[in-house]
PDB file of C-alpha atoms in Angstrom:
ATOM      1  CA  MET A   1      -6.940  -5.282  37.581  1.00  0.00           C
ATOM      2  CA  SER A   2     -10.430  -6.721  37.960  1.00  0.00           C
ATOM      3  CA  LEU A   3     -10.683 -10.119  36.242  1.00  0.00           C
ATOM      4  CA  GLN A   4     -13.812 -11.052  34.295  1.00  0.00           C
ATOM      5  CA  ALA A   5     -14.865  -7.402  34.011  1.00  0.00           C
ATOM      6  CA  PRO A   6     -18.296  -6.977  32.413  1.00  0.00           C
ATOM      7  CA  ILE A   7     -18.197  -6.353  28.684  1.00  0.00           C
ATOM      8  CA  GLN A   8     -20.120  -3.109  28.211  1.00  0.00           C
ATOM      9  CA  LYS A   9     -19.457  -1.590  24.801  1.00  0.00           C
ATOM     10  CA  ALA A  10     -20.446  -3.440  21.615  1.00  0.00           C
ATOM     11  CA  ILE A  11     -17.377  -4.963  20.019  1.00  0.00           C
ATOM     12  CA  GLY A  12     -17.992  -3.119  16.755  1.00  0.00           C
ATOM     13  CA  ASP A  13     -17.545   0.173  18.640  1.00  0.00           C
ATOM     14  CA  LYS A  14     -14.207  -0.721  20.199  1.00  0.00           C
ATOM     15  CA  PRO A  15     -11.104   0.911  18.671  1.00  0.00           C
ATOM     16  CA  PHE A  16      -9.089  -2.333  18.709  1.00  0.00           C
ATOM     17  CA  VAL A  17     -10.049  -6.020  18.456  1.00  0.00           C
ATOM     18  CA  LEU A  18      -7.670  -8.928  19.025  1.00  0.00           C
ATOM     19  CA  ALA A  19      -8.637 -12.157  17.237  1.00  0.00           C
ATOM     20  CA  THR A  20      -6.298 -14.780  18.604  1.00  0.00           C
ATOM     21  CA  ASP A  21      -5.513 -18.459  18.628  1.00  0.00           C
ATOM     22  CA  LEU A  22      -5.062 -19.925  22.123  1.00  0.00           C
ATOM     23  CA  ASP A  23      -2.452 -22.685  22.450  1.00  0.00           C
ATOM     24  CA  GLY A  24       1.021 -21.349  21.757  1.00  0.00           C
ATOM     25  CA  THR A  25      -0.319 -17.856  21.079  1.00  0.00           C
ATOM     26  CA  PHE A  26      -2.609 -16.209  23.670  1.00  0.00           C
ATOM     27  CA  LEU A  27      -1.690 -18.939  26.190  1.00  0.00           C
ATOM     28  CA  GLY A  28       1.980 -19.007  25.127  1.00  0.00           C
ATOM     29  CA  GLY A  29       5.042 -17.184  26.370  1.00  0.00           C
ATOM     30  CA  SER A  30       6.185 -16.283  29.866  1.00  0.00           C
ATOM     31  CA  ALA A  31       3.872 -15.773  32.827  1.00  0.00           C
ATOM     32  CA  GLN A  32       4.907 -12.110  32.873  1.00  0.00           C
ATOM     33  CA  SER A  33       4.018 -11.503  29.221  1.00  0.00           C
ATOM     34  CA  ARG A  34       0.677 -13.275  29.597  1.00  0.00           C
ATOM     35  CA  GLU A  35      -0.169 -11.204  32.658  1.00  0.00           C
ATOM     36  CA  THR A  36       0.791  -8.006  30.820  1.00  0.00           C
ATOM     37  CA  LEU A  37      -1.411  -8.842  27.828  1.00  0.00           C
ATOM     38  CA  TYR A  38      -4.333  -9.994  29.964  1.00  0.00           C
ATOM     39  CA  ASN A  39      -4.110  -6.830  32.107  1.00  0.00           C
ATOM     40  CA  LEU A  40      -4.110  -4.708  28.960  1.00  0.00           C
ATOM     41  CA  ILE A  41      -7.374  -6.349  27.893  1.00  0.00           C
ATOM     42  CA  GLU A  42      -9.117  -6.341  31.278  1.00  0.00           C
ATOM     43  CA  ASP A  43      -8.138  -2.774  32.111  1.00  0.00           C
ATOM     44  CA  ASN A  44      -9.314  -1.457  28.721  1.00  0.00           C
ATOM     45  CA  ARG A  45     -12.560  -3.296  28.040  1.00  0.00           C
ATOM     46  CA  ASP A  46     -14.098  -0.203  26.443  1.00  0.00           C
ATOM     47  CA  SER A  47     -11.302   0.050  23.887  1.00  0.00           C
ATOM     48  CA  VAL A  48     -10.170  -3.585  23.422  1.00  0.00           C
ATOM     49  CA  GLY A  49     -12.356  -6.350  22.009  1.00  0.00           C
ATOM     50  CA  LEU A  50     -11.390 -10.009  22.181  1.00  0.00           C
ATOM     51  CA  ILE A  51     -12.269 -12.924  19.881  1.00  0.00           C
ATOM     52  CA  PHE A  52     -10.804 -16.372  20.484  1.00  0.00           C
ATOM     53  CA  VAL A  53     -10.165 -18.217  17.215  1.00  0.00           C
ATOM     54  CA  THR A  54      -9.156 -21.716  18.194  1.00  0.00           C
ATOM     55  CA  GLY A  55      -9.233 -25.432  17.531  1.00  0.00           C
ATOM     56  CA  ARG A  56     -10.610 -25.898  21.029  1.00  0.00           C
ATOM     57  CA  HIS A  57     -14.317 -26.240  21.752  1.00  0.00           C
ATOM     58  CA  PRO A  58     -16.511 -23.745  23.695  1.00  0.00           C
ATOM     59  CA  GLU A  59     -16.601 -25.908  26.838  1.00  0.00           C
ATOM     60  CA  PHE A  60     -12.796 -25.756  27.076  1.00  0.00           C
ATOM     61  CA  ILE A  61     -12.850 -21.964  26.795  1.00  0.00           C
ATOM     62  CA  GLN A  62     -15.596 -21.597  29.371  1.00  0.00           C
ATOM     63  CA  GLU A  63     -13.739 -23.857  31.818  1.00  0.00           C
ATOM     64  CA  HIS A  64     -10.360 -22.163  31.365  1.00  0.00           C
ATOM     65  CA  CYS A  65     -11.721 -18.645  31.723  1.00  0.00           C
ATOM     66  CA  ASP A  66     -13.524 -19.675  34.907  1.00  0.00           C
ATOM     67  CA  THR A  67     -10.622 -21.639  36.394  1.00  0.00           C
ATOM     68  CA  TYR A  68      -7.469 -19.778  35.341  1.00  0.00           C
ATOM     69  CA  GLY A  69      -8.564 -16.153  35.146  1.00  0.00           C
ATOM     70  CA  ILE A  70      -8.071 -15.850  31.401  1.00  0.00           C
ATOM     71  CA  PRO A  71      -9.916 -12.791  30.041  1.00  0.00           C
ATOM     72  CA  MET A  72     -13.414 -13.671  28.872  1.00  0.00           C
ATOM     73  CA  PRO A  73     -13.736 -13.011  25.118  1.00  0.00           C
ATOM     74  CA  ASP A  74     -16.558 -11.124  23.449  1.00  0.00           C
ATOM     75  CA  TYR A  75     -17.004 -13.894  20.858  1.00  0.00           C
ATOM     76  CA  VAL A  76     -15.505 -17.307  20.166  1.00  0.00           C
ATOM     77  CA  ILE A  77     -14.694 -18.960  16.847  1.00  0.00           C
ATOM     78  CA  ALA A  78     -14.004 -22.522  17.952  1.00  0.00           C
ATOM     79  CA  ASP A  79     -13.389 -25.957  16.461  1.00  0.00           C
ATOM     80  CA  VAL A  80     -11.004 -24.602  13.774  1.00  0.00           C
ATOM     81  CA  GLY A  81     -13.608 -22.147  12.480  1.00  0.00           C
ATOM     82  CA  THR A  82     -16.620 -24.484  12.468  1.00  0.00           C
ATOM     83  CA  THR A  83     -18.287 -23.129  15.621  1.00  0.00           C
ATOM     84  CA  ILE A  84     -19.308 -19.535  16.329  1.00  0.00           C
ATOM     85  CA  ALA A  85     -20.269 -18.840  19.932  1.00  0.00           C
ATOM     86  CA  ARG A  86     -21.525 -15.796  21.787  1.00  0.00           C
ATOM     87  CA  VAL A  87     -20.401 -14.981  25.316  1.00  0.00           C
ATOM     88  CA  HIS A  88     -23.541 -14.262  27.322  1.00  0.00           C
ATOM     89  CA  GLY A  89     -21.782 -13.454  30.581  1.00  0.00           C
ATOM     90  CA  PRO A  90     -18.984 -14.766  32.797  1.00  0.00           C
ATOM     91  CA  GLY A  91     -18.648 -18.482  32.148  1.00  0.00           C
ATOM     92  CA  ILE A  92     -21.454 -18.738  29.582  1.00  0.00           C
ATOM     93  CA  VAL A  93     -20.214 -19.540  26.057  1.00  0.00           C
ATOM     94  CA  LEU A  94     -22.948 -20.858  23.756  1.00  0.00           C
ATOM     95  CA  PRO A  95     -22.913 -21.600  20.011  1.00  0.00           C
ATOM     96  CA  ASP A  96     -25.053 -19.300  17.875  1.00  0.00           C
ATOM     97  CA  THR A  97     -26.980 -21.510  15.438  1.00  0.00           C
ATOM     98  CA  GLN A  98     -28.034 -18.548  13.304  1.00  0.00           C
ATOM     99  CA  LEU A  99     -24.438 -17.436  12.729  1.00  0.00           C
ATOM    100  CA  GLU A 100     -23.436 -21.055  12.140  1.00  0.00           C
ATOM    101  CA  GLU A 101     -26.153 -21.894   9.600  1.00  0.00           C
ATOM    102  CA  PRO A 102     -23.893 -21.794   6.470  1.00  0.00           C
ATOM    103  CA  ILE A 103     -21.327 -23.957   8.291  1.00  0.00           C
ATOM    104  CA  ALA A 104     -23.931 -26.535   9.317  1.00  0.00           C
ATOM    105  CA  GLN A 105     -25.271 -26.700   5.768  1.00  0.00           C
ATOM    106  CA  ALA A 106     -21.780 -27.249   4.324  1.00  0.00           C
ATOM    107  CA  TRP A 107     -21.162 -30.146   6.767  1.00  0.00           C
ATOM    108  CA  GLN A 108     -24.570 -31.786   6.423  1.00  0.00           C
ATOM    109  CA  GLY A 109     -24.239 -35.491   5.597  1.00  0.00           C
ATOM    110  CA  LYS A 110     -20.409 -35.430   5.636  1.00  0.00           C
ATOM    111  CA  ALA A 111     -19.514 -36.816   9.087  1.00  0.00           C
ATOM    112  CA  GLY A 112     -20.415 -40.468   8.469  1.00  0.00           C
ATOM    113  CA  PRO A 113     -18.693 -40.912   5.083  1.00  0.00           C
ATOM    114  CA  VAL A 114     -15.622 -38.962   6.261  1.00  0.00           C
ATOM    115  CA  GLN A 115     -15.220 -41.021   9.421  1.00  0.00           C
ATOM    116  CA  ALA A 116     -15.622 -44.274   7.513  1.00  0.00           C
ATOM    117  CA  LEU A 117     -12.745 -43.344   5.179  1.00  0.00           C
ATOM    118  CA  MET A 118     -10.561 -41.966   7.980  1.00  0.00           C
ATOM    119  CA  GLU A 119     -10.819 -45.268   9.854  1.00  0.00           C
ATOM    120  CA  GLN A 120      -9.013 -46.934   6.941  1.00  0.00           C
ATOM    121  CA  ILE A 121      -5.984 -44.621   7.171  1.00  0.00           C
ATOM    122  CA  ASN A 122      -3.034 -45.707   9.313  1.00  0.00           C
ATOM    123  CA  GLY A 123      -1.505 -43.445  11.949  1.00  0.00           C
ATOM    124  CA  LEU A 124      -4.622 -41.503  12.947  1.00  0.00           C
ATOM    125  CA  THR A 125      -6.568 -41.485  16.216  1.00  0.00           C
ATOM    126  CA  LEU A 126      -9.874 -39.644  16.575  1.00  0.00           C
ATOM    127  CA  GLN A 127      -9.562 -36.847  19.131  1.00  0.00           C
ATOM    128  CA  ASP A 128     -11.513 -37.225  22.360  1.00  0.00           C
ATOM    129  CA  THR A 129     -13.518 -34.018  22.040  1.00  0.00           C
ATOM    130  CA  PRO A 130     -17.066 -32.975  21.102  1.00  0.00           C
ATOM    131  CA  PHE A 131     -17.636 -32.684  17.343  1.00  0.00           C
ATOM    132  CA  ARG A 132     -20.369 -30.626  15.696  1.00  0.00           C
ATOM    133  CA  HIS A 133     -19.281 -29.555  12.195  1.00  0.00           C
ATOM    134  CA  ARG A 134     -15.836 -31.198  11.829  1.00  0.00           C
ATOM    135  CA  LEU A 135     -13.732 -34.261  12.666  1.00  0.00           C
ATOM    136  CA  SER A 136     -10.220 -34.015  14.123  1.00  0.00           C
ATOM    137  CA  TYR A 137      -7.480 -36.598  14.593  1.00  0.00           C
ATOM    138  CA  HIS A 138      -4.124 -37.006  16.309  1.00  0.00           C
ATOM    139  CA  ILE A 139      -1.254 -38.116  14.064  1.00  0.00           C
ATOM    140  CA  SER A 140       0.861 -40.983  15.383  1.00  0.00           C
ATOM    141  CA  PRO A 141       4.651 -40.504  15.332  1.00  0.00           C
ATOM    142  CA  ASP A 142       4.931 -42.930  12.418  1.00  0.00           C
ATOM    143  CA  GLY A 143       2.721 -44.707   9.929  1.00  0.00           C
ATOM    144  CA  PHE A 144       0.721 -41.736   8.566  1.00  0.00           C
ATOM    145  CA  ASP A 145       0.915 -40.963   4.857  1.00  0.00           C
ATOM    146  CA  ALA A 146      -0.707 -37.657   3.906  1.00  0.00           C
ATOM    147  CA  SER A 147      -1.295 -38.864   0.353  1.00  0.00           C
ATOM    148  CA  GLU A 148      -3.920 -41.259   1.709  1.00  0.00           C
ATOM    149  CA  MET A 149      -6.144 -38.249   2.432  1.00  0.00           C
ATOM    150  CA  GLU A 150      -7.044 -37.739  -1.240  1.00  0.00           C
ATOM    151  CA  PRO A 151     -10.196 -39.963  -1.125  1.00  0.00           C
ATOM    152  CA  VAL A 152     -11.337 -37.908   1.873  1.00  0.00           C
ATOM    153  CA  ARG A 153     -10.842 -34.637  -0.011  1.00  0.00           C
ATOM    154  CA  ALA A 154     -12.944 -36.112  -2.821  1.00  0.00           C
ATOM    155  CA  LEU A 155     -15.933 -35.961  -0.451  1.00  0.00           C
ATOM    156  CA  ASP A 156     -15.923 -32.171  -0.986  1.00  0.00           C
ATOM    157  CA  VAL A 157     -14.375 -31.330   2.378  1.00  0.00           C
ATOM    158  CA  ASP A 158     -11.175 -29.527   3.349  1.00  0.00           C
ATOM    159  CA  VAL A 159      -8.328 -31.383   5.055  1.00  0.00           C
ATOM    160  CA  LEU A 160      -5.908 -29.399   7.204  1.00  0.00           C
ATOM    161  CA  ILE A 161      -2.694 -30.935   8.575  1.00  0.00           C
ATOM    162  CA  SER A 162      -0.934 -28.809  11.203  1.00  0.00           C
ATOM    163  CA  ASP A 163       2.188 -29.051  13.343  1.00  0.00           C
ATOM    164  CA  ASN A 164       2.708 -32.624  12.075  1.00  0.00           C
ATOM    165  CA  ARG A 165       0.420 -33.607  14.943  1.00  0.00           C
ATOM    166  CA  PHE A 166      -3.161 -32.921  13.918  1.00  0.00           C
ATOM    167  CA  VAL A 167      -5.513 -33.556  11.012  1.00  0.00           C
ATOM    168  CA  ASP A 168      -8.752 -31.572  10.820  1.00  0.00           C
ATOM    169  CA  VAL A 169     -11.496 -32.399   8.326  1.00  0.00           C
ATOM    170  CA  LEU A 170     -13.666 -29.326   7.806  1.00  0.00           C
ATOM    171  CA  PRO A 171     -16.638 -28.256   5.703  1.00  0.00           C
ATOM    172  CA  LYS A 172     -15.511 -27.042   2.280  1.00  0.00           C
ATOM    173  CA  GLY A 173     -14.385 -23.417   2.437  1.00  0.00           C
ATOM    174  CA  VAL A 174     -14.730 -23.203   6.223  1.00  0.00           C
ATOM    175  CA  SER A 175     -11.724 -22.484   8.440  1.00  0.00           C
ATOM    176  CA  LYS A 176     -10.548 -19.841  10.880  1.00  0.00           C
ATOM    177  CA  GLY A 177     -10.013 -17.068   8.313  1.00  0.00           C
ATOM    178  CA  PRO A 178     -13.297 -17.220   6.367  1.00  0.00           C
ATOM    179  CA  THR A 179     -15.298 -17.575   9.574  1.00  0.00           C
ATOM    180  CA  LEU A 180     -13.491 -14.632  11.167  1.00  0.00           C
ATOM    181  CA  ARG A 181     -14.117 -12.420   8.139  1.00  0.00           C
ATOM    182  CA  ARG A 182     -17.802 -13.363   8.092  1.00  0.00           C
ATOM    183  CA  LEU A 183     -18.161 -12.675  11.820  1.00  0.00           C
ATOM    184  CA  ILE A 184     -16.509  -9.255  11.706  1.00  0.00           C
ATOM    185  CA  LYS A 185     -18.757  -8.301   8.802  1.00  0.00           C
ATOM    186  CA  VAL A 186     -21.845  -9.285  10.792  1.00  0.00           C
ATOM    187  CA  LEU A 187     -20.561  -7.419  13.864  1.00  0.00           C
ATOM    188  CA  GLY A 188     -19.636  -4.312  11.880  1.00  0.00           C
ATOM    189  CA  ILE A 189     -15.971  -4.282  12.955  1.00  0.00           C
ATOM    190  CA  PRO A 190     -13.769  -2.222  10.621  1.00  0.00           C
ATOM    191  CA  GLU A 191     -10.999  -4.417   9.197  1.00  0.00           C
ATOM    192  CA  ASP A 192      -8.236  -1.944  10.094  1.00  0.00           C
ATOM    193  CA  ARG A 193      -9.047  -2.303  13.811  1.00  0.00           C
ATOM    194  CA  ILE A 194      -8.321  -6.034  13.979  1.00  0.00           C
ATOM    195  CA  LEU A 195      -5.168  -8.016  14.724  1.00  0.00           C
ATOM    196  CA  ALA A 196      -5.235 -11.765  13.994  1.00  0.00           C
ATOM    197  CA  ALA A 197      -2.659 -13.829  15.902  1.00  0.00           C
ATOM    198  CA  GLY A 198      -1.556 -17.444  15.537  1.00  0.00           C
ATOM    199  CA  ASP A 199       1.310 -19.927  15.572  1.00  0.00           C
ATOM    200  CA  THR A 200       0.505 -23.040  13.473  1.00  0.00           C
ATOM    201  CA  LEU A 201      -0.683 -23.914   9.974  1.00  0.00           C
ATOM    202  CA  ASN A 202      -4.308 -24.126  11.095  1.00  0.00           C
ATOM    203  CA  ASP A 203      -4.027 -20.347  11.633  1.00  0.00           C
ATOM    204  CA  ILE A 204      -2.839 -19.522   8.125  1.00  0.00           C
ATOM    205  CA  SER A 205      -6.268 -18.732   6.690  1.00  0.00           C
ATOM    206  CA  MET A 206      -6.794 -15.965   9.264  1.00  0.00           C
ATOM    207  CA  LEU A 207      -3.219 -14.669   9.027  1.00  0.00           C
ATOM    208  CA  THR A 208      -3.688 -14.277   5.264  1.00  0.00           C
ATOM    209  CA  ALA A 209      -7.229 -12.846   5.447  1.00  0.00           C
ATOM    210  CA  ASP A 210      -6.068  -9.306   4.529  1.00  0.00           C
ATOM    211  CA  LEU A 211      -6.202  -8.163   8.162  1.00  0.00           C
ATOM    212  CA  TYR A 212      -3.333  -7.038  10.364  1.00  0.00           C
ATOM    213  CA  ALA A 213      -1.772 -10.321  11.472  1.00  0.00           C
ATOM    214  CA  VAL A 214       1.061 -11.733  13.553  1.00  0.00           C
ATOM    215  CA  ALA A 215       2.807 -15.095  13.592  1.00  0.00           C
ATOM    216  CA  VAL A 216       4.141 -15.050  17.144  1.00  0.00           C
ATOM    217  CA  GLY A 217       7.679 -16.088  17.992  1.00  0.00           C
ATOM    218  CA  GLY A 218       8.061 -19.840  18.281  1.00  0.00           C
ATOM    219  CA  SER A 219       5.521 -20.514  15.515  1.00  0.00           C
ATOM    220  CA  GLU A 220       5.556 -23.684  13.459  1.00  0.00           C
ATOM    221  CA  VAL A 221       8.282 -23.397  10.809  1.00  0.00           C
ATOM    222  CA  ALA A 222       5.830 -24.507   8.122  1.00  0.00           C
ATOM    223  CA  LEU A 223       3.639 -21.504   8.976  1.00  0.00           C
ATOM    224  CA  TYR A 224       6.528 -19.069   8.516  1.00  0.00           C
ATOM    225  CA  ASP A 225       7.372 -20.727   5.198  1.00  0.00           C
ATOM    226  CA  ALA A 226       3.768 -20.519   3.961  1.00  0.00           C
ATOM    227  CA  LEU A 227       3.168 -16.882   4.886  1.00  0.00           C
ATOM    228  CA  PRO A 228       3.579 -14.352   2.070  1.00  0.00           C
ATOM    229  CA  GLU A 229       5.586 -11.170   2.485  1.00  0.00           C
ATOM    230  CA  SER A 230       3.073  -8.439   3.327  1.00  0.00           C
ATOM    231  CA  PRO A 231       3.146  -5.134   5.227  1.00  0.00           C
ATOM    232  CA  LYS A 232       0.104  -6.418   7.122  1.00  0.00           C
ATOM    233  CA  ILE A 233       1.840  -9.582   8.406  1.00  0.00           C
ATOM    234  CA  HIS A 234       4.264  -9.270  11.319  1.00  0.00           C
ATOM    235  CA  ARG A 235       6.687 -12.075  12.128  1.00  0.00           C
ATOM    236  CA  ALA A 236       7.247 -11.535  15.826  1.00  0.00           C
ATOM    237  CA  ARG A 237      10.491 -12.272  17.634  1.00  0.00           C
ATOM    238  CA  ALA A 238       8.796 -12.482  21.027  1.00  0.00           C
ATOM    239  CA  ILE A 239       7.092 -15.711  22.071  1.00  0.00           C
ATOM    240  CA  GLY A 240       3.338 -16.175  22.550  1.00  0.00           C
ATOM    241  CA  ALA A 241       1.582 -13.328  24.374  1.00  0.00           C
ATOM    242  CA  ALA A 242       4.669 -11.109  24.113  1.00  0.00           C
ATOM    243  CA  GLY A 243       4.573 -11.563  20.347  1.00  0.00           C
ATOM    244  CA  ILE A 244       0.992 -10.298  20.315  1.00  0.00           C
ATOM    245  CA  LEU A 245       2.034  -7.211  22.311  1.00  0.00           C
ATOM    246  CA  GLU A 246       4.961  -6.705  19.923  1.00  0.00           C
ATOM    247  CA  ALA A 247       2.584  -6.694  16.936  1.00  0.00           C
ATOM    248  CA  ILE A 248       0.052  -4.374  18.594  1.00  0.00           C
ATOM    249  CA  ALA A 249       2.880  -1.867  19.044  1.00  0.00           C
ATOM    250  CA  ALA A 250       4.339  -2.469  15.564  1.00  0.00           C
ATOM    251  CA  PHE A 251       1.000  -1.730  13.880  1.00  0.00           C
ATOM    252  CA  ASP A 252       0.146   1.048  16.389  1.00  0.00           C
ATOM    253  CA  LEU A 253      -3.262  -0.509  17.063  1.00  0.00           C
ATOM    254  CA  HIS A 254      -3.468   0.319  20.793  1.00  0.00           C
ATOM    255  CA  PRO A 255      -1.155   1.762  23.468  1.00  0.00           C
ATOM    256  CA  THR A 256       0.952  -0.976  25.087  1.00  0.00           C
ATOM    257  CA  PRO A 257       3.181  -1.133  28.179  1.00  0.00           C
ATOM    258  CA  GLY A 258       6.832  -0.299  27.610  1.00  0.00           C
ATOM    259  CA  SER A 259       8.052  -3.748  28.591  1.00  0.00           C
ATOM    260  CA  TYR A 260       6.593  -7.229  28.398  1.00  0.00           C
TER     261      TYR A 260
END
């Protein structure tokens, strides 16, 4: 396998595209299953496209691909769907302001009022990360009452609580799923070629976006409970990367190794 192989074919022309969350999903599971999935991608760049759909920011993705040999994606949907970035080459992940324009407009003027209200709510700590079109907080083990978020929602924003650990305040109508659907439309990717993969409640909008989808093994229980029964949604037994491989095989989206 040759890591960081150049991406030659346009993603819209690739027979299969994986749109995946990172923590607990693409980065989850055993070292063997991760290596198997990453080899599948790197060895089949002409037939496999890759979109990271994550709560992380582009700088994190750039650093981890450079440092740990994670396959470089074709595109990145970061910051819980509020950033869209193009990959311009190995280690170069830059937001695309044209693709992001509707997101920026929806967030305009919201950050200050949202932060002022959030500072009055017990049990929240602002995350130490760059913010562009959202605000995100850590939940303390005790003292947080979700009902106190109602004044924040009244500012015409969306509030997403996931894994009982994180609160994300997002532009109204913007999250992983809507941003993914808008991106694949722009890129001309047929919907039946895509697999969306995730493991927490902040992934639910893309797992219910009428695409092939997988909740990998080890997912947040609240995600399993919230997912509808659908022939397009696979509840994997295998953990993390192995769960992605399990779903690729279950939906017959791309040849996979016999074991992972």
